[in-house]
Coordinates of C-alpha atoms and ligand atoms in Angstrom, one line a residue:
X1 CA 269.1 77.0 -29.9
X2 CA 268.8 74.4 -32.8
X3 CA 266.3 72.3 -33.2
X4 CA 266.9 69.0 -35.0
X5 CA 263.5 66.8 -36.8
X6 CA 264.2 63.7 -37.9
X7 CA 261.9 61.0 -39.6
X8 CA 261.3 58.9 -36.9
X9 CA 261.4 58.2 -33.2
X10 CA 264.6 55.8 -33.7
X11 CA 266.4 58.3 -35.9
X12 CA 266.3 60.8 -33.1
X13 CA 267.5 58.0 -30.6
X14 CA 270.1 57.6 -33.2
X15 CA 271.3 61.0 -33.5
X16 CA 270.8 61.7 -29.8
X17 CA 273.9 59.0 -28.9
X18 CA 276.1 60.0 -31.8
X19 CA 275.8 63.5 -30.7
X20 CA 276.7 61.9 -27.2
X21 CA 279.9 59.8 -28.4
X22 CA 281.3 62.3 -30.9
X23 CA 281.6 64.6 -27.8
X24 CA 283.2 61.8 -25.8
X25 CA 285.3 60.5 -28.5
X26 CA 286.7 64.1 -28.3
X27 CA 287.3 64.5 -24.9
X28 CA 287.6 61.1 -23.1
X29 CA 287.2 62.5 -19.3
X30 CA 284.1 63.7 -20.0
X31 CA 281.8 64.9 -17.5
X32 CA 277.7 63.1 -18.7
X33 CA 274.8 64.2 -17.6
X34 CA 272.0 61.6 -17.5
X35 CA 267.9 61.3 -17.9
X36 CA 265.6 58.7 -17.3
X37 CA 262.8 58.2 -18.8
X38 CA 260.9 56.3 -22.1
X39 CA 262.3 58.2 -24.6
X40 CA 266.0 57.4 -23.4
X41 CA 265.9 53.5 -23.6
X42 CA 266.6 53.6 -27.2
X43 CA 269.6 56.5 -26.8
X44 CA 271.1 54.1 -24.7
X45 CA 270.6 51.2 -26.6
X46 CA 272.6 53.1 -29.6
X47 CA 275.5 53.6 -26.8
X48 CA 276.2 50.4 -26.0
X49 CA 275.9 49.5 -29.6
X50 CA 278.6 51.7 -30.4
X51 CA 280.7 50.8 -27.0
X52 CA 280.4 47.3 -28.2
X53 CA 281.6 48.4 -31.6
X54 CA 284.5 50.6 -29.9
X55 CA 282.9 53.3 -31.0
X56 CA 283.1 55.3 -28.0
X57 CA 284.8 54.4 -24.8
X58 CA 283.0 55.1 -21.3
X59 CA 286.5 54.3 -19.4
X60 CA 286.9 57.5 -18.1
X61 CA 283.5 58.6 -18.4
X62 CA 282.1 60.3 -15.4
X63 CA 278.3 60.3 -15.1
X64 CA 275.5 62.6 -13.4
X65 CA 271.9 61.7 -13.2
X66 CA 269.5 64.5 -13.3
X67 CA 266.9 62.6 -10.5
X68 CA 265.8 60.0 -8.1
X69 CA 263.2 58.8 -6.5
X70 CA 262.8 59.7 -2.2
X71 CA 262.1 56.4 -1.1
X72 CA 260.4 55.3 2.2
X73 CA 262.4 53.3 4.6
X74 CA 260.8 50.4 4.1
X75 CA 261.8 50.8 -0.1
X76 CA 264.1 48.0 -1.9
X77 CA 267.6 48.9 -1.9
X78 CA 268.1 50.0 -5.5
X79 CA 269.7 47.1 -7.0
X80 CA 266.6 45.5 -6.4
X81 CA 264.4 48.1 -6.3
X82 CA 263.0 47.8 -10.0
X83 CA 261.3 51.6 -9.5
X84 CA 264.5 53.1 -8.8
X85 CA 266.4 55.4 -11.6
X86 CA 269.5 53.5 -10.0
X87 CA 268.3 50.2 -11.6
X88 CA 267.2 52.1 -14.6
X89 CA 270.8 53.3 -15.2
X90 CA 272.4 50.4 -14.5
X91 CA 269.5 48.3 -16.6
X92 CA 269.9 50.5 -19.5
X93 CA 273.1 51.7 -19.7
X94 CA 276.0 50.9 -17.1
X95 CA 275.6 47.5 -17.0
X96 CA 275.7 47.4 -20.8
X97 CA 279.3 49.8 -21.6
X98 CA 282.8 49.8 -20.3
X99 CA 282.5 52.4 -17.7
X100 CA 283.4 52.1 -14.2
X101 CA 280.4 52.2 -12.0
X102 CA 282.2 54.2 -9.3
X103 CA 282.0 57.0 -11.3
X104 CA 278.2 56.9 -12.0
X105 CA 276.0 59.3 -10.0
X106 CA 272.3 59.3 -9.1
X107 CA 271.2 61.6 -6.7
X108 CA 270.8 59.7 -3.4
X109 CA 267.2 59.6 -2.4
X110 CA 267.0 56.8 0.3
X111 CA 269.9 58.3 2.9
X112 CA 268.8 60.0 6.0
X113 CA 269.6 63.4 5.0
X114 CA 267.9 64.0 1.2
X115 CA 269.2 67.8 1.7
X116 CA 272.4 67.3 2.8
X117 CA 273.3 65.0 0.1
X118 CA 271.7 66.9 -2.4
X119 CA 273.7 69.6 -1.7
X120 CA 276.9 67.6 -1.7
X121 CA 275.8 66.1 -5.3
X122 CA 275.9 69.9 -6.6
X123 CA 279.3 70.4 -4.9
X124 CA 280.6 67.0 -6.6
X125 CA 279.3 68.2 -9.6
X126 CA 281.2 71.4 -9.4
X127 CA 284.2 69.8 -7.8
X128 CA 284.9 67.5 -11.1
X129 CA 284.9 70.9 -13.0
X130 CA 280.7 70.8 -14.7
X131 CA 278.8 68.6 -16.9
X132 CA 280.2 68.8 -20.3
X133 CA 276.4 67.3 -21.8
X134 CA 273.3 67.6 -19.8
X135 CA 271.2 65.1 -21.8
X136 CA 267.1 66.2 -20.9
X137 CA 263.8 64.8 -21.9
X138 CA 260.7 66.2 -21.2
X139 CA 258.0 65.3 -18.8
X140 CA 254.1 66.2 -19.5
X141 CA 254.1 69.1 -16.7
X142 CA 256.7 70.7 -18.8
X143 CA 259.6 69.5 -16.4
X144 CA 263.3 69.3 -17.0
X145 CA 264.8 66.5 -14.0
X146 CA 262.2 66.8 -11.9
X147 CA 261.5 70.5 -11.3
X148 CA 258.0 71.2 -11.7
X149 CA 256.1 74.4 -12.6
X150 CA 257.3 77.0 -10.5
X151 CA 260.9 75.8 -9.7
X152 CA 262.7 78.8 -9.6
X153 CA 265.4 79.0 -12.3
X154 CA 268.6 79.3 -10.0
X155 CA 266.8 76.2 -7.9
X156 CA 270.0 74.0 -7.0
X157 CA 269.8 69.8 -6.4
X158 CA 267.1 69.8 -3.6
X159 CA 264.0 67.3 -2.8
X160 CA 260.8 68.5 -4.8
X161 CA 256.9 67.4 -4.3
X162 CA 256.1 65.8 -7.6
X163 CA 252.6 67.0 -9.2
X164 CA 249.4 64.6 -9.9
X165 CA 250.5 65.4 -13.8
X166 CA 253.6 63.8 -13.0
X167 CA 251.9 61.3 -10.8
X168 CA 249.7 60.2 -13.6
X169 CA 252.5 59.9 -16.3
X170 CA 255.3 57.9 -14.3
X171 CA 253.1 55.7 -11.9
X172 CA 251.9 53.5 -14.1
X173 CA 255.5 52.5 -15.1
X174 CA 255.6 51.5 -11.8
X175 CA 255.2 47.3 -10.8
X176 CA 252.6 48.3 -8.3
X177 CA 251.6 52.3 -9.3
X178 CA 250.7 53.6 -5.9
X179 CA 254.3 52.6 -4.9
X180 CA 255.2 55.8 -6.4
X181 CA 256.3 58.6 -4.3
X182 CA 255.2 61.7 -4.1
X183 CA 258.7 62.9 -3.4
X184 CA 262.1 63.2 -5.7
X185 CA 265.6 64.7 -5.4
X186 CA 266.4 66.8 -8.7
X187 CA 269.0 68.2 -10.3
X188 CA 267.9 72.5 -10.1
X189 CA 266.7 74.1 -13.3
X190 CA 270.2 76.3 -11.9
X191 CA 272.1 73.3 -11.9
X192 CA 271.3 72.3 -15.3
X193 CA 272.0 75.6 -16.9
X194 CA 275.2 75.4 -16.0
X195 CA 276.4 72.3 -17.8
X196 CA 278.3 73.8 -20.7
X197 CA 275.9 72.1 -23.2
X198 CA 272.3 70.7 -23.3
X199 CA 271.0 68.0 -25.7
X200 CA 266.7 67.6 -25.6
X201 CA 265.2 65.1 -26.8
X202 CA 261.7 64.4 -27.0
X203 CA 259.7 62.3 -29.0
X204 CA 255.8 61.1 -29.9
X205 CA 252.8 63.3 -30.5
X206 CA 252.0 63.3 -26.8
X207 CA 254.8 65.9 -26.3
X208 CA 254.2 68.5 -29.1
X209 CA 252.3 70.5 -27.3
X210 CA 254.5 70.8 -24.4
X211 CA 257.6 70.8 -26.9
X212 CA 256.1 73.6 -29.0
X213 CA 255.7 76.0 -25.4
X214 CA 259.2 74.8 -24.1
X215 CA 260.9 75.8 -27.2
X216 CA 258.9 78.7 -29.1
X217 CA 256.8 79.6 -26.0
X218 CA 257.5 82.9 -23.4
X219 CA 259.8 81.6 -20.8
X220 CA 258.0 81.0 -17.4
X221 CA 259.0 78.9 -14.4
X222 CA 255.7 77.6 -14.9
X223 CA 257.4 75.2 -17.8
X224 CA 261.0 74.9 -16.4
X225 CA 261.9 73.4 -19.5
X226 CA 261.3 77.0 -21.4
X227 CA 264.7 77.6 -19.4
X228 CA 266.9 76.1 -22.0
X229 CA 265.9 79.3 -24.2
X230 CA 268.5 81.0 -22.1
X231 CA 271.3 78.4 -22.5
X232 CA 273.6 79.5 -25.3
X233 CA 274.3 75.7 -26.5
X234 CA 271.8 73.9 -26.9
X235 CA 270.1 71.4 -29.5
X236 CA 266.8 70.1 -29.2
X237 CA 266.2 66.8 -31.0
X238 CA 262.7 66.2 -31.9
X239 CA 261.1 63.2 -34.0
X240 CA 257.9 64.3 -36.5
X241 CA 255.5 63.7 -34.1
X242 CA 257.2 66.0 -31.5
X243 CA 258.0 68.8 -33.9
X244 CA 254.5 69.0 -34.7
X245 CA 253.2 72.3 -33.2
X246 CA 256.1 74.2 -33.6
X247 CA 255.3 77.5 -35.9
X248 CA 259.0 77.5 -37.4
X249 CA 259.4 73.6 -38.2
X250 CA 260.6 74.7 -41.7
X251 CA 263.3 77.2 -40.5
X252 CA 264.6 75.0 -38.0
X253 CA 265.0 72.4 -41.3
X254 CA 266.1 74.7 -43.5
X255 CA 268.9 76.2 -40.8
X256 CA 269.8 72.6 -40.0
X257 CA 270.6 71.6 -43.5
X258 CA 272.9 74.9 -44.0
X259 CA 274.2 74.9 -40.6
X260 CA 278.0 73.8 -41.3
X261 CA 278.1 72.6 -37.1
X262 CA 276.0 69.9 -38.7
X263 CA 276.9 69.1 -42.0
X264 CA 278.3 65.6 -40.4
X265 CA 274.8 64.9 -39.4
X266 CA 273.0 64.9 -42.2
X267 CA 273.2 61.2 -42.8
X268 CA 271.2 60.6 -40.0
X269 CA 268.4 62.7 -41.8
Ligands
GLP1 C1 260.6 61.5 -15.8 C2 262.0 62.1 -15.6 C3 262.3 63.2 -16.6 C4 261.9 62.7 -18.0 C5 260.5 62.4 -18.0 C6 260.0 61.9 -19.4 O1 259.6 62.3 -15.2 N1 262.2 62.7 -14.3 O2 263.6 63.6 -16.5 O3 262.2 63.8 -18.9 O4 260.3 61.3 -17.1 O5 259.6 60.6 -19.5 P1 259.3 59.8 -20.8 O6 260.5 59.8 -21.6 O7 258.9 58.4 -20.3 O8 258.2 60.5 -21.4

């Protein structure tokens, strides 16, 4: 694992897209997983800055989204539905880049059948050969996608009962918070693992704790994000704030500045 600190919040953003469009720039049919969330706005932001620049060119970019929403019946369809990590996406990102929407994929959490389709968004996943990136923030409950403490670490795409800790950080983002449901479909903690790289990103001092037990901390399914410690590519991207618990902060610096993998990087510094 590497851990990455910049400055500031934006330079993470920053660094967090390059990452992203070097890798695409290198392999055009490249397989994207997605996160929602605060911390990603400005990531994608920095994407379709560089799209617009032709930078990086999301025509034959396939994307993945780690999670959705269950919605009730009665919910919005989501290109209205304002809640929905659908309209997020779209808001944020798709509607902003040169990629063709029929290849962007949010888990489907208003059909009939959750399950079924869950299963069949693993299977599609598989089926276009694995995510190449799997792109994850991290939520206050320690989760990766949705999967809360105690998702088992070979847990596939499934529906999940959200916890109040989740409850209380994503329903006030909500127009109306008690609109919020208690249910979600998520990418498994297996399912992640299995993309053939992972890039973290978190940011603000309300995540060092949490950041500091993912990364450095004994790996338990009771912080599904300590999972990544048994991913053999990954790189955590952290702004000051963020960083600040961890015990090794100055290794990680001193092994990113002599780490020749990043010695293109350290501009963004
Ligand atoms: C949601 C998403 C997570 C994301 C988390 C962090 O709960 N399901 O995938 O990591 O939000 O959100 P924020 O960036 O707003 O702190």
């Amino acid at each position: 694992m590497d851990v990455i600190v910049m400055p500031t919040a934006a330079a993470a953003a920053k660094l967090t897209a390059q990452i992203i469009a070097d890798a695409i720039n290198a392999k055009p049919n490249f397989k994207l997983g997605l996160a929602t969330g605060r911390t990603m706005e400005p990531v994608y932001a920095n994407l379709a800055k560089l799209n617009k620049a032709n930078k990086v060119d999301f025509s034959r970019v396939t994307t993945f989204n780690l999670d959705e929403y269950v919605w009730p019946k009665k919910a919005k369809k989501y290109e209205a539905n304002k809640d929905s990590y659908r309209y997020y996406m779209n808001y944020h990102l798709f509607n902003k880049i040169n990629i063709d929407i029929r290849n962007t994929n949010v888990p489907d959490g208003s059909c009939d059948d959750v399950d079924a389709a869950a299963i069949e968004y693993d299977n599609a996943i598989a089926e276009c050969g694995g995510l190449d990136i799997q792109l994850l923030g991290i939520g206050r409950s320690g989760h990766i996608g949705f999967n809360e403490p105690l998702s088992s670490f070979s847990s596939r795409t499934r529906a999940v009962t959200l916890t109040q800790t989740t409850y209380g950080q994503n329903s006030p983002l909500f127009d109306n918070p008690e609109d919020m449901p208690m249910q979600a479909v998520t990418m498994g903690v297996g399912t992640i693992l299995e993309a053939k790289r992972l890039v973290f990103l978190a940011t603000m001092k309300e995540k060092a704790d949490i950041v500091a037990k993912a990364i450095e901390g004994p790996v338990t399914s009771m912080i599904s994000a300590t999972a990544m410690q048994m991913h053999e590519d990954v790189v955590c991207i952290l702004d000051k704030d963020a960083a600040s618990k961890l015990e090794g902060l100055k290794e990680y610096e001193w092994s990113f500045k002599h780490n020749p993998r990043w010695a293109a990087y350290q501009k963004f510094k």
